[in-house]
C-alpha atoms as one frame of an Amber mdcrd trajectory, in Angstrom:
protein
 -32.658 -13.681 -30.315 -29.489 -12.609 -32.087 -26.192 -12.810 -30.444 -25.094
  -9.025 -29.704 -21.213  -8.804 -29.404 -21.605  -5.687 -26.916 -23.908  -7.573
 -24.660 -21.927  -9.108 -21.966 -24.839  -9.800 -19.408 -25.949 -13.023 -21.185
 -22.982 -15.031 -20.342 -24.329 -18.236 -21.598 -23.945 -16.989 -25.172 -20.366
 -16.218 -24.728 -19.258 -19.398 -22.634 -17.087 -20.658 -25.483 -15.542 -17.390
 -26.272 -12.045 -16.771 -25.017 -11.266 -13.511 -23.535  -7.871 -12.052 -23.965
  -5.573 -11.636 -21.180  -4.752 -13.514 -17.771  -7.863 -15.159 -16.318  -9.299
 -13.997 -13.033  -7.639 -15.680 -10.124  -9.779 -13.854  -7.441 -13.379 -13.476
  -7.410 -13.252  -9.983  -5.792 -12.772  -6.668  -7.962  -9.299  -5.079  -7.568
 -10.768  -2.203  -5.582 -12.212  -4.803  -3.084  -8.903  -6.688  -2.810  -7.152
  -3.466  -2.090  -9.777  -2.480   0.536  -9.304  -5.894   2.405  -5.417  -5.923
   2.107  -5.224  -2.293   3.702  -7.580  -3.598   6.497  -5.332  -6.501   7.177
  -2.258  -4.367   7.015  -3.812  -1.904   9.636  -4.524  -4.980  11.819  -1.158
  -6.352  11.749   0.408  -2.804  12.481  -1.720  -2.482  15.310  -0.888  -6.015
  16.763   2.903  -4.679  16.386   2.174  -1.612  18.309   2.546   0.569  15.312
   0.584   3.776  14.787  -0.011   5.717  11.661   1.494   9.289  11.469   1.201
  11.273   8.298   3.119  14.630   7.771   3.865  16.940   4.646   7.460  17.803
   4.013   9.295  19.576   1.124  10.644  17.507  -1.699  14.244  18.147  -0.890
  13.779  17.046   2.873  12.052  13.839   1.505  15.017  12.982  -1.238  17.669
  13.670   1.521  15.770  11.073   3.782  15.581   8.657   0.937  19.332   9.041
   0.221  20.206   8.617   3.830  17.815   5.637   4.259  19.243   3.923   1.346
  22.795   4.360   2.562  21.971   3.084   5.761  20.032  -0.009   4.207  16.830
   0.828   6.022  13.255   2.059   5.064  12.464   6.036   5.141  10.012   5.214
   7.953  12.611   3.396   9.983  15.100   6.274   9.539  12.530   8.900  10.622
  11.570   7.056  13.837  15.147   6.461  14.706  15.808  10.210  14.161  12.822
  11.089  16.172  13.635   8.776  19.167  17.311  10.061  19.121  15.906  13.745
  19.316  13.527  12.816  22.104  16.216  11.018  24.016  18.410  14.185  23.881
  15.463  16.579  24.816  14.540  14.416  27.796  18.099  14.221  28.971  18.655
  17.775  28.853  15.474  18.717  30.920
């Protein structure tokens, strides 16, 4: 049997051949790693009492939020939460 360079299924023929790049440090594929990391992040968020909320905003509003969050040295998510809670407190006090 000849050694075919494009045949990577017969690993024993290529055991001594070094592949370029960084060696694998995790047996899982990148896609599987991302899926597991996302699942773990959702569990951590749930344990902290956080819930996921998604919304669409125009780009100008997002940029304004980014600038304000950076000026206050906080994340955009923290800023939005703070603004919503303040607004809800004002609304509940006027009712």
